[in-house]
């Protein structure tokens, strides 16, 4: 039987992991942060803590702010585009609750650490402003301004019309088929003029170093890849929701797992996010295991 302190912590664990992941963009780092919070919780006289949820949220946020200092330094030397670790079809009670898509996660990357914390705590996790102020060690007026600035920055990244799951699956399958066969006509009907492709290999596997921007460049890219692949192109595994966006799991010609997420507006694909870095595909590998499919090849 769990002790009261352990039960109090475990009741908050899913929320703490959500918060840390949204702050850091890495599930592995989020779980490390939460484990660190657990170790600190064990040294606390729990009887003196009136609100465990507030105390633990404050602890995790501050640990994340410390971690973000080194994370930002690491991203300055990151090879190619950086994308958050993809979360594949999360359980209803975890990541899906806050409705933050991969596109919004990237928008959060443009915020300062304090802006990001203020926005997530106040706007996403519904933490009262005075509690956010205490967590960030700022007065309420300053925190309000942080949240306002953050909200302004991420507003454009919010999807105006969320795509229904069935339509998302249909477009994911159609995009995979058209992109792997080099079907220019089909791709023209699916892609926006300003479409952008970001591919994260982290220097571990081949990926596009820089974003590919614009319909014509993207079309030329897929035609060229089709010639290069011949009969060794990617293999479709299944459609999936990836950080709130429609997409799919696939394997490249060498059998390595990758995720592809699609941002869709007004029936057109505006962005394609491809994660190939094997260090970020632990969750996708677990999703495959849950399907009874073979693990990823690294």
PDB file of C-alpha atoms in Angstrom:
ATOM      1  CA  UNK A   1       0.000   0.000   0.000  1.00  0.00           C
ATOM      2  CA  UNK A   2       1.385   3.425  -0.975  1.00  0.00           C
ATOM      3  CA  UNK A   3       2.298   5.879   1.755  1.00  0.00           C
ATOM      4  CA  UNK A   4       0.350   9.198   1.751  1.00  0.00           C
ATOM      5  CA  UNK A   5       3.367  11.171   0.373  1.00  0.00           C
ATOM      6  CA  UNK A   6       3.847   8.635  -2.423  1.00  0.00           C
ATOM      7  CA  UNK A   7       0.136   8.605  -3.240  1.00  0.00           C
ATOM      8  CA  UNK A   8       0.084  12.416  -3.317  1.00  0.00           C
ATOM      9  CA  UNK A   9       3.003  12.485  -5.758  1.00  0.00           C
ATOM     10  CA  UNK A  10       1.698   9.722  -8.010  1.00  0.00           C
ATOM     11  CA  UNK A  11      -1.638  11.511  -8.284  1.00  0.00           C
ATOM     12  CA  UNK A  12       0.231  14.477  -9.792  1.00  0.00           C
ATOM     13  CA  UNK A  13       2.757  12.557 -11.902  1.00  0.00           C
ATOM     14  CA  UNK A  14       0.816  12.609 -15.235  1.00  0.00           C
ATOM     15  CA  UNK A  15       0.286  16.372 -14.956  1.00  0.00           C
ATOM     16  CA  UNK A  16       3.932  16.951 -13.995  1.00  0.00           C
ATOM     17  CA  UNK A  17       5.172  14.934 -16.973  1.00  0.00           C
ATOM     18  CA  UNK A  18       2.866  16.906 -19.279  1.00  0.00           C
ATOM     19  CA  UNK A  19       4.185  20.185 -17.909  1.00  0.00           C
ATOM     20  CA  UNK A  20       7.849  19.174 -18.143  1.00  0.00           C
ATOM     21  CA  UNK A  21       7.422  17.832 -21.671  1.00  0.00           C
ATOM     22  CA  UNK A  22       5.713  21.026 -22.838  1.00  0.00           C
ATOM     23  CA  UNK A  23       8.509  23.067 -21.273  1.00  0.00           C
ATOM     24  CA  UNK A  24      11.388  21.007 -22.697  1.00  0.00           C
ATOM     25  CA  UNK A  25      10.072  19.242 -25.813  1.00  0.00           C
ATOM     26  CA  UNK A  26      11.678  15.969 -24.713  1.00  0.00           C
ATOM     27  CA  UNK A  27       9.862  13.144 -22.974  1.00  0.00           C
ATOM     28  CA  UNK A  28      13.093  11.600 -21.711  1.00  0.00           C
ATOM     29  CA  UNK A  29      14.161  14.894 -20.151  1.00  0.00           C
ATOM     30  CA  UNK A  30      10.656  15.439 -18.773  1.00  0.00           C
ATOM     31  CA  UNK A  31      10.721  12.081 -16.999  1.00  0.00           C
ATOM     32  CA  UNK A  32      14.173  12.875 -15.571  1.00  0.00           C
ATOM     33  CA  UNK A  33      12.857  16.195 -14.250  1.00  0.00           C
ATOM     34  CA  UNK A  34       9.873  14.523 -12.625  1.00  0.00           C
ATOM     35  CA  UNK A  35      12.128  11.909 -11.063  1.00  0.00           C
ATOM     36  CA  UNK A  36      14.288  14.716  -9.662  1.00  0.00           C
ATOM     37  CA  UNK A  37      11.133  16.324  -8.260  1.00  0.00           C
ATOM     38  CA  UNK A  38      10.239  12.989  -6.648  1.00  0.00           C
ATOM     39  CA  UNK A  39      13.623  12.823  -4.912  1.00  0.00           C
ATOM     40  CA  UNK A  40      13.115  16.345  -3.590  1.00  0.00           C
ATOM     41  CA  UNK A  41       9.577  15.498  -2.485  1.00  0.00           C
ATOM     42  CA  UNK A  42      10.935  12.638  -0.375  1.00  0.00           C
ATOM     43  CA  UNK A  43      13.043  15.097   1.636  1.00  0.00           C
ATOM     44  CA  UNK A  44      10.067  17.384   2.375  1.00  0.00           C
ATOM     45  CA  UNK A  45       7.921  17.279   5.492  1.00  0.00           C
ATOM     46  CA  UNK A  46       4.709  16.664   3.581  1.00  0.00           C
ATOM     47  CA  UNK A  47       2.609  17.581   6.607  1.00  0.00           C
ATOM     48  CA  UNK A  48       3.726  21.199   6.135  1.00  0.00           C
ATOM     49  CA  UNK A  49       2.653  21.312   2.461  1.00  0.00           C
ATOM     50  CA  UNK A  50      -0.921  22.581   2.195  1.00  0.00           C
ATOM     51  CA  UNK A  51      -1.250  22.120  -1.572  1.00  0.00           C
ATOM     52  CA  UNK A  52       0.923  19.301  -2.982  1.00  0.00           C
ATOM     53  CA  UNK A  53      -0.192  20.039  -6.577  1.00  0.00           C
ATOM     54  CA  UNK A  54       0.992  23.661  -6.358  1.00  0.00           C
ATOM     55  CA  UNK A  55       4.210  22.713  -4.571  1.00  0.00           C
ATOM     56  CA  UNK A  56       5.121  20.011  -7.094  1.00  0.00           C
ATOM     57  CA  UNK A  57       4.171  22.154 -10.089  1.00  0.00           C
ATOM     58  CA  UNK A  58       6.404  24.916  -8.771  1.00  0.00           C
ATOM     59  CA  UNK A  59       9.265  22.450  -8.237  1.00  0.00           C
ATOM     60  CA  UNK A  60       9.009  20.975 -11.729  1.00  0.00           C
ATOM     61  CA  UNK A  61       8.740  24.390 -13.384  1.00  0.00           C
ATOM     62  CA  UNK A  62      11.853  25.660 -11.652  1.00  0.00           C
ATOM     63  CA  UNK A  63      13.778  22.494 -12.514  1.00  0.00           C
ATOM     64  CA  UNK A  64      12.692  22.921 -16.137  1.00  0.00           C
ATOM     65  CA  UNK A  65      13.828  26.555 -16.204  1.00  0.00           C
ATOM     66  CA  UNK A  66      17.255  25.448 -14.993  1.00  0.00           C
ATOM     67  CA  UNK A  67      17.357  22.660 -17.594  1.00  0.00           C
ATOM     68  CA  UNK A  68      16.339  25.045 -20.396  1.00  0.00           C
ATOM     69  CA  UNK A  69      19.560  27.024 -19.951  1.00  0.00           C
ATOM     70  CA  UNK A  70      21.653  24.068 -21.058  1.00  0.00           C
ATOM     71  CA  UNK A  71      19.017  22.871 -23.545  1.00  0.00           C
ATOM     72  CA  UNK A  72      19.128  26.184 -25.419  1.00  0.00           C
ATOM     73  CA  UNK A  73      22.913  26.048 -25.539  1.00  0.00           C
ATOM     74  CA  UNK A  74      22.747  22.521 -26.952  1.00  0.00           C
ATOM     75  CA  UNK A  75      20.276  23.564 -29.650  1.00  0.00           C
ATOM     76  CA  UNK A  76      22.650  26.255 -30.849  1.00  0.00           C
ATOM     77  CA  UNK A  77      24.979  23.446 -31.931  1.00  0.00           C
ATOM     78  CA  UNK A  78      22.251  20.961 -32.925  1.00  0.00           C
ATOM     79  CA  UNK A  79      22.781  19.465 -36.382  1.00  0.00           C
ATOM     80  CA  UNK A  80      19.969  20.544 -38.726  1.00  0.00           C
ATOM     81  CA  UNK A  81      16.395  21.357 -37.721  1.00  0.00           C
ATOM     82  CA  UNK A  82      15.289  20.665 -34.154  1.00  0.00           C
ATOM     83  CA  UNK A  83      11.806  19.236 -33.578  1.00  0.00           C
ATOM     84  CA  UNK A  84      10.172  18.234 -30.292  1.00  0.00           C
ATOM     85  CA  UNK A  85      10.151  14.557 -29.483  1.00  0.00           C
ATOM     86  CA  UNK A  86       7.006  13.207 -31.198  1.00  0.00           C
ATOM     87  CA  UNK A  87       4.245  11.935 -28.938  1.00  0.00           C
ATOM     88  CA  UNK A  88       2.257   9.306 -30.817  1.00  0.00           C
ATOM     89  CA  UNK A  89      -1.451   9.003 -29.995  1.00  0.00           C
ATOM     90  CA  UNK A  90      -1.238   9.878 -26.298  1.00  0.00           C
ATOM     91  CA  UNK A  91      -3.702   8.460 -23.769  1.00  0.00           C
ATOM     92  CA  UNK A  92      -6.711  10.698 -23.255  1.00  0.00           C
ATOM     93  CA  UNK A  93      -5.667  11.604 -19.722  1.00  0.00           C
ATOM     94  CA  UNK A  94      -2.182  12.846 -20.616  1.00  0.00           C
ATOM     95  CA  UNK A  95      -0.873  14.968 -23.494  1.00  0.00           C
ATOM     96  CA  UNK A  96      -4.171  15.192 -25.365  1.00  0.00           C
ATOM     97  CA  UNK A  97      -5.731  17.243 -22.573  1.00  0.00           C
ATOM     98  CA  UNK A  98      -3.839  20.472 -23.251  1.00  0.00           C
ATOM     99  CA  UNK A  99      -4.459  20.510 -27.027  1.00  0.00           C
ATOM    100  CA  UNK A 100      -0.973  21.775 -27.846  1.00  0.00           C
ATOM    101  CA  UNK A 101       0.022  20.670 -31.331  1.00  0.00           C
ATOM    102  CA  UNK A 102       3.536  20.210 -32.661  1.00  0.00           C
ATOM    103  CA  UNK A 103       3.152  23.517 -34.525  1.00  0.00           C
ATOM    104  CA  UNK A 104       2.369  25.281 -31.253  1.00  0.00           C
ATOM    105  CA  UNK A 105       5.303  23.551 -29.566  1.00  0.00           C
ATOM    106  CA  UNK A 106       7.595  25.060 -32.192  1.00  0.00           C
ATOM    107  CA  UNK A 107       6.016  28.468 -31.623  1.00  0.00           C
ATOM    108  CA  UNK A 108       6.774  28.094 -27.913  1.00  0.00           C
ATOM    109  CA  UNK A 109      10.445  27.603 -28.819  1.00  0.00           C
ATOM    110  CA  UNK A 110      10.559  31.244 -29.913  1.00  0.00           C
ATOM    111  CA  UNK A 111       9.588  32.427 -26.434  1.00  0.00           C
ATOM    112  CA  UNK A 112      11.929  33.193 -23.581  1.00  0.00           C
ATOM    113  CA  UNK A 113      11.941  30.536 -20.835  1.00  0.00           C
ATOM    114  CA  UNK A 114       9.916  32.791 -18.516  1.00  0.00           C
ATOM    115  CA  UNK A 115       7.369  33.596 -21.248  1.00  0.00           C
ATOM    116  CA  UNK A 116       7.017  29.918 -22.012  1.00  0.00           C
ATOM    117  CA  UNK A 117       6.522  29.049 -18.350  1.00  0.00           C
ATOM    118  CA  UNK A 118       3.982  31.841 -17.824  1.00  0.00           C
ATOM    119  CA  UNK A 119       1.982  30.850 -20.909  1.00  0.00           C
ATOM    120  CA  UNK A 120       1.949  27.135 -20.128  1.00  0.00           C
ATOM    121  CA  UNK A 121       1.107  27.521 -16.455  1.00  0.00           C
ATOM    122  CA  UNK A 122      -1.560  30.185 -16.856  1.00  0.00           C
ATOM    123  CA  UNK A 123      -3.104  29.530 -20.285  1.00  0.00           C
ATOM    124  CA  UNK A 124      -2.663  25.768 -20.629  1.00  0.00           C
ATOM    125  CA  UNK A 125      -2.581  24.364 -17.096  1.00  0.00           C
ATOM    126  CA  UNK A 126      -4.986  26.928 -15.580  1.00  0.00           C
ATOM    127  CA  UNK A 127      -2.692  27.881 -12.709  1.00  0.00           C
ATOM    128  CA  UNK A 128      -3.906  31.080 -10.979  1.00  0.00           C
ATOM    129  CA  UNK A 129      -1.860  34.170 -11.751  1.00  0.00           C
ATOM    130  CA  UNK A 130      -0.679  34.689  -8.179  1.00  0.00           C
ATOM    131  CA  UNK A 131       0.587  31.106  -8.059  1.00  0.00           C
ATOM    132  CA  UNK A 132       2.414  31.567 -11.368  1.00  0.00           C
ATOM    133  CA  UNK A 133       3.977  34.715  -9.957  1.00  0.00           C
ATOM    134  CA  UNK A 134       5.181  32.812  -6.896  1.00  0.00           C
ATOM    135  CA  UNK A 135       6.577  30.033  -9.061  1.00  0.00           C
ATOM    136  CA  UNK A 136       8.517  32.442 -11.278  1.00  0.00           C
ATOM    137  CA  UNK A 137       9.445  34.743  -8.399  1.00  0.00           C
ATOM    138  CA  UNK A 138       7.911  37.732 -10.185  1.00  0.00           C
ATOM    139  CA  UNK A 139       5.052  40.039  -9.289  1.00  0.00           C
ATOM    140  CA  UNK A 140       1.629  39.355 -10.781  1.00  0.00           C
ATOM    141  CA  UNK A 141       1.736  42.358 -13.150  1.00  0.00           C
ATOM    142  CA  UNK A 142       5.034  41.189 -14.662  1.00  0.00           C
ATOM    143  CA  UNK A 143       3.715  37.654 -15.081  1.00  0.00           C
ATOM    144  CA  UNK A 144       0.577  38.978 -16.758  1.00  0.00           C
ATOM    145  CA  UNK A 145       2.760  40.805 -19.288  1.00  0.00           C
ATOM    146  CA  UNK A 146       4.834  37.672 -19.884  1.00  0.00           C
ATOM    147  CA  UNK A 147       1.659  35.693 -20.617  1.00  0.00           C
ATOM    148  CA  UNK A 148       0.272  38.417 -22.902  1.00  0.00           C
ATOM    149  CA  UNK A 149       3.479  38.579 -24.945  1.00  0.00           C
ATOM    150  CA  UNK A 150       3.619  34.798 -25.198  1.00  0.00           C
ATOM    151  CA  UNK A 151      -0.039  34.595 -26.249  1.00  0.00           C
ATOM    152  CA  UNK A 152       0.581  37.136 -28.999  1.00  0.00           C
ATOM    153  CA  UNK A 153       3.541  35.150 -30.353  1.00  0.00           C
ATOM    154  CA  UNK A 154       1.754  31.801 -30.486  1.00  0.00           C
ATOM    155  CA  UNK A 155      -1.651  33.004 -31.676  1.00  0.00           C
ATOM    156  CA  UNK A 156      -0.829  32.562 -35.364  1.00  0.00           C
ATOM    157  CA  UNK A 157       0.257  28.961 -34.754  1.00  0.00           C
ATOM    158  CA  UNK A 158      -3.131  27.887 -33.392  1.00  0.00           C
ATOM    159  CA  UNK A 159      -5.100  25.868 -35.965  1.00  0.00           C
ATOM    160  CA  UNK A 160      -8.247  27.730 -36.993  1.00  0.00           C
ATOM    161  CA  UNK A 161     -10.092  24.596 -38.041  1.00  0.00           C
ATOM    162  CA  UNK A 162      -8.870  21.357 -36.427  1.00  0.00           C
ATOM    163  CA  UNK A 163      -8.880  18.428 -38.841  1.00  0.00           C
ATOM    164  CA  UNK A 164     -11.205  15.527 -38.023  1.00  0.00           C
ATOM    165  CA  UNK A 165      -9.319  12.271 -37.322  1.00  0.00           C
ATOM    166  CA  UNK A 166     -10.803  10.454 -40.331  1.00  0.00           C
ATOM    167  CA  UNK A 167      -9.886  13.285 -42.701  1.00  0.00           C
ATOM    168  CA  UNK A 168      -6.428  13.505 -41.185  1.00  0.00           C
ATOM    169  CA  UNK A 169      -5.836   9.787 -41.742  1.00  0.00           C
ATOM    170  CA  UNK A 170      -7.051  10.072 -45.329  1.00  0.00           C
ATOM    171  CA  UNK A 171      -4.723  12.966 -46.092  1.00  0.00           C
ATOM    172  CA  UNK A 172      -1.794  11.249 -44.372  1.00  0.00           C
ATOM    173  CA  UNK A 173      -2.203   8.155 -46.545  1.00  0.00           C
ATOM    174  CA  UNK A 174      -2.693  10.222 -49.699  1.00  0.00           C
ATOM    175  CA  UNK A 175       0.352  12.369 -48.956  1.00  0.00           C
ATOM    176  CA  UNK A 176       2.542   9.332 -48.294  1.00  0.00           C
ATOM    177  CA  UNK A 177       1.505   7.740 -51.585  1.00  0.00           C
ATOM    178  CA  UNK A 178       1.954  10.917 -53.635  1.00  0.00           C
ATOM    179  CA  UNK A 179       5.290  11.881 -52.053  1.00  0.00           C
ATOM    180  CA  UNK A 180       6.845   8.433 -52.390  1.00  0.00           C
ATOM    181  CA  UNK A 181       5.716   7.971 -55.997  1.00  0.00           C
ATOM    182  CA  UNK A 182       6.644  11.518 -57.036  1.00  0.00           C
ATOM    183  CA  UNK A 183       3.056  12.210 -58.127  1.00  0.00           C
ATOM    184  CA  UNK A 184       3.357  15.945 -58.808  1.00  0.00           C
ATOM    185  CA  UNK A 185      -0.278  16.405 -59.831  1.00  0.00           C
ATOM    186  CA  UNK A 186      -1.565  14.852 -56.615  1.00  0.00           C
ATOM    187  CA  UNK A 187       0.904  16.792 -54.473  1.00  0.00           C
ATOM    188  CA  UNK A 188      -0.197  20.073 -56.076  1.00  0.00           C
ATOM    189  CA  UNK A 189      -3.748  19.435 -54.922  1.00  0.00           C
ATOM    190  CA  UNK A 190      -2.616  18.723 -51.352  1.00  0.00           C
ATOM    191  CA  UNK A 191       0.137  21.230 -50.612  1.00  0.00           C
ATOM    192  CA  UNK A 192      -0.138  24.944 -49.842  1.00  0.00           C
ATOM    193  CA  UNK A 193       1.971  27.398 -51.852  1.00  0.00           C
ATOM    194  CA  UNK A 194       3.936  28.240 -48.712  1.00  0.00           C
ATOM    195  CA  UNK A 195       4.398  24.645 -47.551  1.00  0.00           C
ATOM    196  CA  UNK A 196       7.529  23.963 -45.489  1.00  0.00           C
ATOM    197  CA  UNK A 197       9.285  20.681 -44.676  1.00  0.00           C
ATOM    198  CA  UNK A 198      11.360  20.320 -41.519  1.00  0.00           C
ATOM    199  CA  UNK A 199      13.323  17.135 -40.947  1.00  0.00           C
ATOM    200  CA  UNK A 200      15.101  16.266 -37.695  1.00  0.00           C
ATOM    201  CA  UNK A 201      17.910  13.716 -37.895  1.00  0.00           C
ATOM    202  CA  UNK A 202      20.028  15.250 -35.137  1.00  0.00           C
ATOM    203  CA  UNK A 203      23.189  14.323 -37.013  1.00  0.00           C
ATOM    204  CA  UNK A 204      22.447  10.645 -36.301  1.00  0.00           C
ATOM    205  CA  UNK A 205      20.758   9.803 -39.615  1.00  0.00           C
ATOM    206  CA  UNK A 206      20.378  11.576 -42.945  1.00  0.00           C
ATOM    207  CA  UNK A 207      17.864  14.433 -42.879  1.00  0.00           C
ATOM    208  CA  UNK A 208      17.379  17.813 -44.550  1.00  0.00           C
ATOM    209  CA  UNK A 209      19.751  20.230 -42.816  1.00  0.00           C
ATOM    210  CA  UNK A 210      17.575  23.262 -43.576  1.00  0.00           C
ATOM    211  CA  UNK A 211      13.823  23.699 -44.012  1.00  0.00           C
ATOM    212  CA  UNK A 212      12.524  23.206 -47.567  1.00  0.00           C
ATOM    213  CA  UNK A 213      10.195  26.140 -48.225  1.00  0.00           C
ATOM    214  CA  UNK A 214       7.701  26.693 -51.040  1.00  0.00           C
ATOM    215  CA  UNK A 215       5.592  24.445 -53.251  1.00  0.00           C
ATOM    216  CA  UNK A 216       7.939  24.337 -56.246  1.00  0.00           C
ATOM    217  CA  UNK A 217      10.960  23.384 -54.159  1.00  0.00           C
ATOM    218  CA  UNK A 218       9.007  20.696 -52.331  1.00  0.00           C
ATOM    219  CA  UNK A 219       7.721  19.222 -55.594  1.00  0.00           C
ATOM    220  CA  UNK A 220      11.241  19.091 -57.038  1.00  0.00           C
ATOM    221  CA  UNK A 221      12.438  17.465 -53.840  1.00  0.00           C
ATOM    222  CA  UNK A 222       9.957  14.597 -53.995  1.00  0.00           C
ATOM    223  CA  UNK A 223      10.493  14.017 -57.694  1.00  0.00           C
ATOM    224  CA  UNK A 224      14.235  13.798 -57.021  1.00  0.00           C
ATOM    225  CA  UNK A 225      13.769  11.480 -54.062  1.00  0.00           C
ATOM    226  CA  UNK A 226      11.596   9.173 -56.140  1.00  0.00           C
ATOM    227  CA  UNK A 227      14.398   8.835 -58.706  1.00  0.00           C
ATOM    228  CA  UNK A 228      16.890   8.170 -55.930  1.00  0.00           C
ATOM    229  CA  UNK A 229      14.772   5.618 -54.082  1.00  0.00           C
ATOM    230  CA  UNK A 230      13.803   3.486 -57.082  1.00  0.00           C
ATOM    231  CA  UNK A 231      12.376   0.394 -55.361  1.00  0.00           C
ATOM    232  CA  UNK A 232      13.887   1.144 -51.933  1.00  0.00           C
ATOM    233  CA  UNK A 233      11.541   3.918 -50.803  1.00  0.00           C
ATOM    234  CA  UNK A 234       9.793   4.327 -47.446  1.00  0.00           C
ATOM    235  CA  UNK A 235       7.240   1.785 -46.236  1.00  0.00           C
ATOM    236  CA  UNK A 236       3.978   2.983 -44.695  1.00  0.00           C
ATOM    237  CA  UNK A 237       3.210   1.450 -41.277  1.00  0.00           C
ATOM    238  CA  UNK A 238       0.018   3.178 -40.135  1.00  0.00           C
ATOM    239  CA  UNK A 239      -1.588   6.576 -39.698  1.00  0.00           C
ATOM    240  CA  UNK A 240      -1.155   8.220 -36.294  1.00  0.00           C
ATOM    241  CA  UNK A 241      -1.871  11.377 -34.351  1.00  0.00           C
ATOM    242  CA  UNK A 242       1.504  12.968 -33.618  1.00  0.00           C
ATOM    243  CA  UNK A 243       1.493  15.753 -31.056  1.00  0.00           C
ATOM    244  CA  UNK A 244      -2.080  16.540 -31.993  1.00  0.00           C
ATOM    245  CA  UNK A 245      -1.470  16.579 -35.763  1.00  0.00           C
ATOM    246  CA  UNK A 246      -2.467  13.990 -38.359  1.00  0.00           C
ATOM    247  CA  UNK A 247       0.444  11.959 -39.653  1.00  0.00           C
ATOM    248  CA  UNK A 248       1.905   8.494 -39.941  1.00  0.00           C
ATOM    249  CA  UNK A 249       4.644   6.104 -38.929  1.00  0.00           C
ATOM    250  CA  UNK A 250       6.882   4.710 -41.650  1.00  0.00           C
ATOM    251  CA  UNK A 251      10.246   3.084 -42.249  1.00  0.00           C
ATOM    252  CA  UNK A 252      12.845   4.319 -44.682  1.00  0.00           C
ATOM    253  CA  UNK A 253      14.514   2.073 -47.269  1.00  0.00           C
ATOM    254  CA  UNK A 254      16.914   0.773 -44.602  1.00  0.00           C
ATOM    255  CA  UNK A 255      14.127  -0.101 -42.193  1.00  0.00           C
ATOM    256  CA  UNK A 256      14.643   2.850 -39.833  1.00  0.00           C
ATOM    257  CA  UNK A 257      11.574   4.258 -38.138  1.00  0.00           C
ATOM    258  CA  UNK A 258      10.422   7.821 -38.667  1.00  0.00           C
ATOM    259  CA  UNK A 259       7.349   9.888 -37.881  1.00  0.00           C
ATOM    260  CA  UNK A 260       5.722  12.399 -40.213  1.00  0.00           C
ATOM    261  CA  UNK A 261       3.251  14.984 -38.904  1.00  0.00           C
ATOM    262  CA  UNK A 262       1.162  17.245 -41.142  1.00  0.00           C
ATOM    263  CA  UNK A 263      -0.080  20.739 -40.340  1.00  0.00           C
ATOM    264  CA  UNK A 264      -3.264  21.281 -42.364  1.00  0.00           C
ATOM    265  CA  UNK A 265      -5.172  24.536 -42.924  1.00  0.00           C
ATOM    266  CA  UNK A 266      -8.139  25.035 -45.249  1.00  0.00           C
ATOM    267  CA  UNK A 267      -7.693  21.547 -46.670  1.00  0.00           C
ATOM    268  CA  UNK A 268      -4.038  22.068 -47.641  1.00  0.00           C
ATOM    269  CA  UNK A 269      -0.851  20.834 -46.005  1.00  0.00           C
ATOM    270  CA  UNK A 270       1.098  23.865 -44.768  1.00  0.00           C
ATOM    271  CA  UNK A 271       3.932  22.052 -43.012  1.00  0.00           C
ATOM    272  CA  UNK A 272       5.498  18.593 -42.936  1.00  0.00           C
ATOM    273  CA  UNK A 273       7.453  17.624 -39.810  1.00  0.00           C
ATOM    274  CA  UNK A 274       9.652  14.529 -40.164  1.00  0.00           C
ATOM    275  CA  UNK A 275      11.454  13.122 -37.136  1.00  0.00           C
ATOM    276  CA  UNK A 276      14.245  10.649 -37.904  1.00  0.00           C
ATOM    277  CA  UNK A 277      16.571  11.148 -34.943  1.00  0.00           C
ATOM    278  CA  UNK A 278      16.521   7.705 -33.246  1.00  0.00           C
ATOM    279  CA  UNK A 279      17.061   9.353 -29.851  1.00  0.00           C
ATOM    280  CA  UNK A 280      13.597  10.926 -30.179  1.00  0.00           C
ATOM    281  CA  UNK A 281      11.681   7.868 -31.351  1.00  0.00           C
ATOM    282  CA  UNK A 282      11.377   5.890 -28.132  1.00  0.00           C
ATOM    283  CA  UNK A 283       7.691   6.738 -27.804  1.00  0.00           C
ATOM    284  CA  UNK A 284       7.004   5.802 -31.425  1.00  0.00           C
ATOM    285  CA  UNK A 285       8.813   2.496 -30.902  1.00  0.00           C
ATOM    286  CA  UNK A 286       6.624   1.794 -27.870  1.00  0.00           C
ATOM    287  CA  UNK A 287       3.557   2.587 -29.977  1.00  0.00           C
ATOM    288  CA  UNK A 288       4.681  -0.026 -32.497  1.00  0.00           C
ATOM    289  CA  UNK A 289       5.244  -2.538 -29.713  1.00  0.00           C
ATOM    290  CA  UNK A 290       1.686  -1.874 -28.565  1.00  0.00           C
ATOM    291  CA  UNK A 291       0.552  -2.730 -32.101  1.00  0.00           C
ATOM    292  CA  UNK A 292       2.540  -5.966 -31.973  1.00  0.00           C
ATOM    293  CA  UNK A 293       4.903  -4.693 -34.682  1.00  0.00           C
ATOM    294  CA  UNK A 294       8.712  -5.151 -34.813  1.00  0.00           C
ATOM    295  CA  UNK A 295      10.891  -2.548 -33.059  1.00  0.00           C
ATOM    296  CA  UNK A 296      12.743   0.197 -34.877  1.00  0.00           C
ATOM    297  CA  UNK A 297      16.055  -0.401 -36.606  1.00  0.00           C
ATOM    298  CA  UNK A 298      18.788   2.037 -35.545  1.00  0.00           C
TER     299      UNK A 298
END
